[in-house]
Every structure is written in C-alpha cells, then in structure tokens.
Coordinates of C-alpha atoms in Angstrom, one line a residue:
M1 CA 37.1 -29.3 107.0
R2 CA 37.6 -31.6 110.0
A3 CA 41.2 -32.3 110.7
L4 CA 43.3 -34.3 113.2
L5 CA 46.7 -32.7 114.0
V6 CA 49.2 -35.3 115.3
V7 CA 52.0 -33.5 117.2
N8 CA 55.3 -35.0 118.2
P9 CA 56.4 -33.0 121.2
A10 CA 60.0 -34.3 120.8
A11 CA 60.3 -32.9 117.3
T12 CA 63.8 -31.5 117.1
T13 CA 63.3 -28.1 115.3
T14 CA 60.0 -26.8 116.8
S15 CA 59.6 -25.3 120.3
A16 CA 56.4 -25.5 122.4
R17 CA 55.7 -21.9 121.6
T18 CA 56.1 -22.5 117.8
R19 CA 53.8 -25.5 118.0
D20 CA 51.1 -23.4 119.7
V21 CA 51.4 -20.7 117.0
L22 CA 51.0 -23.4 114.3
I23 CA 48.0 -25.0 116.0
H24 CA 46.2 -21.6 116.3
A25 CA 46.9 -20.9 112.6
L26 CA 45.6 -24.2 111.5
A27 CA 42.6 -24.0 113.8
S28 CA 41.6 -20.7 112.2
E29 CA 41.0 -22.4 108.9
M30 CA 39.5 -25.8 109.9
K31 CA 37.8 -27.7 112.7
L32 CA 40.9 -29.0 114.4
E33 CA 41.6 -31.6 117.0
A34 CA 45.2 -31.6 118.2
V35 CA 46.7 -34.7 119.9
T36 CA 50.2 -34.9 121.3
T37 CA 51.9 -38.3 120.9
E38 CA 52.9 -40.0 124.2
Y39 CA 54.6 -43.2 123.1
R40 CA 56.4 -44.8 120.2
G41 CA 53.6 -46.0 117.8
H42 CA 51.1 -43.5 119.1
A43 CA 51.0 -41.6 115.8
R44 CA 50.3 -44.9 114.0
D45 CA 47.4 -45.6 116.3
L46 CA 46.0 -42.1 115.7
G47 CA 46.3 -42.5 112.0
R48 CA 44.4 -45.8 112.2
Q49 CA 41.7 -44.2 114.2
A50 CA 41.4 -41.4 111.6
A51 CA 41.2 -44.0 108.8
E52 CA 38.4 -45.9 110.6
S53 CA 36.4 -42.7 111.4
D54 CA 33.9 -41.0 109.2
E55 CA 34.6 -37.7 111.1
I56 CA 38.1 -36.9 109.8
D57 CA 38.9 -35.4 106.3
L58 CA 42.5 -34.6 106.9
V59 CA 45.4 -35.8 109.1
V60 CA 48.2 -33.2 109.7
A61 CA 51.5 -34.6 110.9
L62 CA 53.7 -32.1 112.8
G63 CA 57.1 -33.8 113.4
G64 CA 59.9 -35.5 111.5
D65 CA 60.0 -38.3 109.1
G66 CA 59.4 -40.9 111.8
T67 CA 56.1 -39.2 112.8
V68 CA 55.0 -39.1 109.2
N69 CA 55.9 -42.7 108.7
E70 CA 53.8 -43.8 111.7
V71 CA 50.8 -41.7 110.6
V72 CA 51.0 -43.2 107.1
N73 CA 51.2 -46.7 108.4
G74 CA 48.1 -46.0 110.5
L75 CA 46.1 -44.5 107.7
L76 CA 47.0 -47.4 105.4
H77 CA 46.7 -50.2 107.9
A78 CA 43.9 -51.8 105.8
G79 CA 45.4 -50.9 102.4
P80 CA 45.4 -47.8 100.2
D81 CA 42.1 -46.1 99.2
P82 CA 42.9 -42.5 98.4
D83 CA 39.4 -41.6 97.4
R84 CA 38.0 -42.7 100.7
L85 CA 40.7 -42.2 103.3
P86 CA 41.6 -38.9 104.9
G87 CA 44.2 -36.9 103.1
L88 CA 47.7 -36.2 104.6
A89 CA 49.4 -32.9 105.2
V90 CA 52.9 -32.5 106.7
V91 CA 54.4 -29.7 108.8
P92 CA 58.1 -30.5 109.1
G93 CA 59.5 -30.6 112.6
G94 CA 62.4 -33.0 112.4
S95 CA 66.1 -32.6 111.6
T96 CA 65.9 -33.7 108.0
N97 CA 62.3 -33.9 106.8
V98 CA 63.0 -35.7 103.6
F99 CA 59.3 -36.5 102.7
A100 CA 58.1 -33.0 103.2
R101 CA 61.0 -31.5 101.2
A102 CA 60.6 -34.0 98.4
L103 CA 57.0 -32.8 98.1
G104 CA 58.3 -29.3 97.6
L105 CA 57.4 -27.9 101.0
P106 CA 59.5 -25.4 102.8
N107 CA 61.8 -26.9 105.5
D108 CA 60.7 -24.3 108.0
A109 CA 57.6 -25.3 110.0
V110 CA 56.0 -21.8 110.0
E111 CA 56.5 -21.3 106.2
A112 CA 55.3 -24.9 105.6
T113 CA 52.1 -24.2 107.5
G114 CA 51.5 -21.1 105.4
A115 CA 52.0 -23.2 102.2
L116 CA 49.6 -25.8 103.6
L117 CA 46.9 -23.3 104.3
D118 CA 47.4 -21.9 100.7
A119 CA 47.1 -25.4 99.3
L120 CA 43.9 -26.0 101.2
R121 CA 42.3 -22.8 100.1
E122 CA 43.3 -23.5 96.5
G123 CA 42.4 -27.2 96.6
R124 CA 45.9 -28.4 95.7
E125 CA 46.6 -32.0 96.3
R126 CA 48.3 -35.0 94.6
T127 CA 48.1 -38.8 95.0
V128 CA 51.6 -40.3 95.5
G129 CA 53.0 -43.8 95.3
L130 CA 54.6 -45.4 98.3
G131 CA 56.9 -48.4 99.1
L132 CA 55.7 -51.4 101.0
T133 CA 57.9 -54.0 102.7
S134 CA 56.8 -57.5 103.9
G135 CA 58.3 -60.7 105.1
T136 CA 59.2 -63.0 102.2
P137 CA 57.1 -66.2 102.1
G138 CA 59.1 -69.4 102.8
T139 CA 61.8 -67.6 104.9
E140 CA 62.3 -67.1 108.6
D141 CA 61.1 -63.5 108.2
E142 CA 57.8 -64.4 106.5
A143 CA 55.8 -63.5 109.6
V144 CA 57.2 -60.0 109.9
P145 CA 54.3 -57.5 109.5
S146 CA 54.1 -55.4 106.4
R147 CA 55.2 -51.8 106.7
W148 CA 54.9 -48.7 104.4
F149 CA 57.7 -46.3 103.7
T150 CA 57.4 -42.8 102.2
F151 CA 60.8 -42.0 100.8
N152 CA 63.4 -44.8 101.3
A153 CA 64.3 -48.1 102.9
G154 CA 67.7 -49.7 103.2
L155 CA 69.2 -53.1 104.1
G156 CA 72.8 -53.3 105.1
F157 CA 75.3 -50.5 105.6
D158 CA 73.0 -47.4 105.6
A159 CA 70.6 -49.1 108.1
G160 CA 73.6 -49.8 110.3
V161 CA 74.4 -46.1 110.4
V162 CA 70.7 -45.3 111.3
G163 CA 71.0 -47.9 114.2
R164 CA 74.1 -46.2 115.5
V165 CA 72.5 -42.8 115.4
E166 CA 69.5 -44.1 117.3
Q167 CA 71.8 -45.5 120.0
Q168 CA 73.5 -42.1 120.3
R169 CA 70.2 -40.3 120.6
E170 CA 69.0 -42.7 123.3
R171 CA 72.2 -41.6 125.2
G172 CA 71.1 -38.0 125.0
K173 CA 72.9 -36.9 121.9
K174 CA 71.1 -34.4 119.6
S175 CA 70.2 -35.5 116.1
T176 CA 72.6 -33.5 113.9
H177 CA 74.2 -33.9 110.5
A178 CA 77.6 -34.1 112.3
L179 CA 76.3 -37.0 114.3
Y180 CA 75.3 -38.9 111.2
V181 CA 78.7 -38.2 109.6
R182 CA 80.5 -39.6 112.6
Q183 CA 78.4 -42.7 112.6
V184 CA 79.0 -43.3 108.9
L185 CA 82.8 -43.4 109.7
R186 CA 82.3 -45.7 112.6
Q187 CA 80.1 -48.0 110.7
L188 CA 82.6 -48.1 107.9
L189 CA 85.5 -49.0 110.2
G190 CA 83.3 -51.7 111.9
E191 CA 82.0 -53.2 108.6
P192 CA 82.9 -56.9 108.8
S193 CA 82.8 -57.5 105.0
R194 CA 83.8 -54.4 103.0
R195 CA 84.9 -56.3 99.9
Q196 CA 82.1 -58.8 99.3
G197 CA 78.6 -58.2 100.3
L198 CA 75.9 -60.6 101.7
I199 CA 72.9 -59.3 99.8
T200 CA 71.2 -60.8 96.7
L201 CA 68.5 -58.9 94.8
E202 CA 66.0 -61.1 93.0
R203 CA 63.2 -60.0 90.7
A204 CA 61.0 -61.9 88.3
G205 CA 62.4 -62.6 84.8
E206 CA 65.9 -61.2 85.6
D207 CA 69.2 -62.6 86.7
P208 CA 69.9 -62.0 90.4
V209 CA 72.2 -59.2 91.5
T210 CA 74.6 -60.7 94.0
N211 CA 77.2 -59.7 96.6
L212 CA 75.8 -56.3 97.6
L213 CA 77.0 -54.6 100.7
L214 CA 74.1 -52.2 100.9
C215 CA 70.8 -51.8 99.0
I216 CA 68.6 -48.7 99.1
A217 CA 65.1 -48.6 97.7
S218 CA 63.9 -45.1 97.0
N219 CA 60.4 -43.9 96.5
T220 CA 61.4 -40.4 95.5
A221 CA 64.4 -38.1 95.0
P222 CA 66.5 -36.9 96.7
W223 CA 67.5 -39.8 98.9
T224 CA 68.3 -37.6 101.8
F225 CA 69.8 -34.2 102.7
L226 CA 73.1 -33.2 104.3
G227 CA 72.1 -29.8 105.8
N228 CA 70.6 -28.0 102.8
R229 CA 72.5 -30.1 100.3
P230 CA 70.2 -32.8 98.6
M231 CA 71.8 -36.1 97.9
Y232 CA 70.6 -38.3 95.0
A233 CA 71.3 -42.0 95.3
S234 CA 68.6 -42.7 92.6
P235 CA 67.9 -39.4 90.7
R236 CA 65.1 -40.8 88.6
A237 CA 63.0 -42.0 91.6
S238 CA 59.6 -40.5 91.7
F239 CA 56.3 -40.5 93.6
D240 CA 54.7 -41.3 90.2
T241 CA 56.7 -44.5 89.4
G242 CA 57.7 -47.7 91.1
L243 CA 60.7 -48.1 93.3
D244 CA 64.3 -47.3 92.3
V245 CA 67.3 -49.3 93.8
F246 CA 70.8 -48.3 94.4
G247 CA 73.3 -50.8 95.6
L248 CA 77.1 -51.2 96.1
S249 CA 79.1 -54.4 95.8
R250 CA 82.3 -53.0 97.2
M251 CA 83.3 -50.6 100.0
S252 CA 87.1 -50.5 99.9
T253 CA 88.7 -47.2 101.0
A254 CA 89.0 -46.1 97.4
S255 CA 85.4 -47.1 96.6
V256 CA 84.1 -45.3 99.6
A257 CA 86.0 -42.2 98.6
R258 CA 84.7 -42.4 95.0
Y259 CA 81.1 -43.1 95.7
G260 CA 81.0 -40.7 98.7
T261 CA 82.2 -37.9 96.5
Q262 CA 79.7 -38.8 93.9
L263 CA 76.9 -38.7 96.4
L264 CA 78.0 -35.3 97.7
T265 CA 78.1 -33.9 94.2
S266 CA 75.0 -35.8 92.9
S267 CA 72.2 -34.0 91.1
P268 CA 68.8 -34.7 89.6
E269 CA 70.6 -35.5 86.4
R270 CA 73.4 -37.8 87.7
G271 CA 73.8 -40.0 90.7
P272 CA 76.6 -42.4 91.9
H273 CA 77.9 -44.7 89.1
G274 CA 80.7 -47.1 88.4
K275 CA 81.9 -50.7 88.3
H276 CA 80.6 -51.6 91.8
A277 CA 77.4 -49.5 91.7
V278 CA 74.0 -50.9 90.8
S279 CA 71.1 -48.7 89.7
L280 CA 67.6 -50.0 88.8
H281 CA 64.6 -47.9 87.9
D282 CA 60.8 -48.2 88.3
L283 CA 60.6 -51.7 89.9
T284 CA 57.2 -53.0 91.0
E285 CA 58.5 -55.8 93.2
F286 CA 61.8 -57.4 94.2
T287 CA 63.2 -59.3 97.1
L288 CA 66.5 -58.8 99.1
H289 CA 68.0 -62.0 100.6
S290 CA 71.0 -61.9 102.9
K291 CA 73.3 -64.7 103.9
A292 CA 73.3 -63.4 107.5
P293 CA 70.9 -61.0 109.4
L294 CA 71.5 -57.4 108.4
P295 CA 70.0 -54.2 109.8
L296 CA 66.9 -52.7 108.0
Q297 CA 65.8 -49.1 108.1
M298 CA 62.7 -47.4 106.7
D299 CA 62.3 -43.6 106.5
G300 CA 65.3 -43.3 108.9
D301 CA 63.8 -45.7 111.5
H302 CA 65.9 -48.7 112.5
L303 CA 63.8 -51.8 112.5
G304 CA 66.2 -54.5 113.6
L305 CA 67.8 -57.4 111.7
R306 CA 66.4 -59.2 108.6
T307 CA 67.5 -62.0 106.3
S308 CA 64.9 -61.5 103.6
V309 CA 62.6 -58.6 102.7
T310 CA 60.2 -58.2 99.8
F311 CA 59.6 -54.7 98.4
T312 CA 56.6 -53.5 96.5
G313 CA 56.1 -50.2 94.8
V314 CA 52.4 -49.2 95.1
R315 CA 51.3 -46.4 92.8
R316 CA 48.6 -43.9 93.8
A317 CA 48.6 -45.0 97.5
L318 CA 48.1 -41.8 99.4
R319 CA 46.4 -38.4 98.9
V320 CA 48.6 -35.5 100.1
I321 CA 48.0 -31.8 100.4
V322 CA 50.7 -29.8 98.6

C-alpha cells in the first residue's frame, strides 16, 4: 500500500519523538511518504494532490480536527468518489480529536496507530457521510466557496466561542478545556442578544424555525468532548444518516444553566431538551439565514462572519480505515 502521511508539527499532544516513532511504525507496514505541513491550508493542498494522483492509496492525517478537516477538503475538492479516491486514516494529535473518537479510535496517538495497523491488516474500513456548506444563492454570501465538515458546524454562539479560543491561541495560550470554558463564559457575558436570536432555519416543505441564538449541525455523535466526557447535542446524529440540528432560541441565565447542565449530563439516549431547544434529525438540506452577520465554525475552525449558509448532508462521501 502506498500512503501519504500528513503531519501537523504543531499538534498539541504529540512530541517530535512520538511522531518519529509513529512514522517508523507506519513505514514498516506500507510504502510511506511523510510530509510536514508548513502553512495554514497545506494539509488541504496535500489532500488535493493525493486525490489527483494515481500513486496514493491512503492518506493518513496526524494532527487534530483542523488537520483532518483540511485533508478531507483536499481529498474531496472535486466531489466525493469513495471507490476511486484514496482512503483516509486518522492518528489523533490534537486537544479534542472529535472525528477520530467518533470513529471509535483511541484518543492516544500510539494506541490509535496500533489500531490503524490492525485495521489495515484485517481490511477494516467504512464509508461515512459528511456535511457540506455553501453560500446560499441570491444572498451576499453566495460566492463563498463550499466546504466540507466531518463532525459539526455551528452558526452563532458556539462559533463565537471558537473565535475567542483562536484569538487566545494566537496570543500564545495553550488549547485546553479550561480555556474553552473561560471563553464560553466571556462569550455569554458579551452576547448582545440573549433573549431573541437572529437566525432562521429554512427547509423545503416545512415552516421556518425562527429567532435562534445558535444552531449546530452535527454529522455524528457526540458533538464534542470536555476532557474524557462526551457531550451530545444531537444524540441520534450518525455517519450513516443526514445532518442533525440543535438550536436554542433563548439564553437567559436560567436557560443557560438548564441547557448547560443537560449537555454535561447528556448521553447517547438523551440530549438537551425543553421549551427553547430545537432538535431535528436526518436532514438532507437546510439553510440558515441571519438578520446580521454571525460567526461560523466548522470542525472547531472559525471561518469568519456569515449571513446565510446552506447545509447539505452527503451520505457515503468518504472511505475511512477503522
């Protein structure tokens, strides 16, 4: 097997020595070319090169969710074709690693490499669905390029938190769960409209859902992890279905306490619920419109402000080694 290993040298939970060990382990089982990313978007460029090459059977992403997202967007730049395109394998190296853990991989890079090698020897793989966002025709964002996400995307409050975290990381702060919690509190205190949201969700054949403060589209469950604790915004979300949506139309102090507690105690059987919570399952396509520009995040990467985004759930988009 011919494989390309995409290595993010800034991955937060792997040292240079650990990466060397992992590279040697993978190279013992396949014809391996390892490339270290040098700039933002480099992993996407490498994924695209692999997709356009006839020489690569597998792309291995060693890094966090951002690295995986870039590789996937490179592989699928011309659209999904799991029977022709190289497969994807993930070795988690970030602080959260939602995609890898949702696939059932260990969160430790060394253990995940062992699991990957076992899967390759035994021929274990699956084809998963993904989410795709695009600019909505007829809006000021219609020219925004399409982008794939592997586990979730959010417009509004949660994307604002991601943006705050990225600002702190640019100032030299380490990406920790405590950092996220602090930024959640700061985003909450700075939220200009906590009682009536700006977002409207529209889908064909249904009444619009209005006045949402946040809207999270999930491609799998859990939504994220707080340390080792999984958190389920949309417990029924799956790689084998369309997209699930969780939204909130109110964020008063009492509402935040209620839904925050429900998230912390959520399970595969029950997620947040109540008068101001919206839960939708297995959607193929929907559009989010906002009365004012709001932050958008995908797979934990802040992508700036948007007023309208169209979401599509694409089944059987990518072949992964598990």
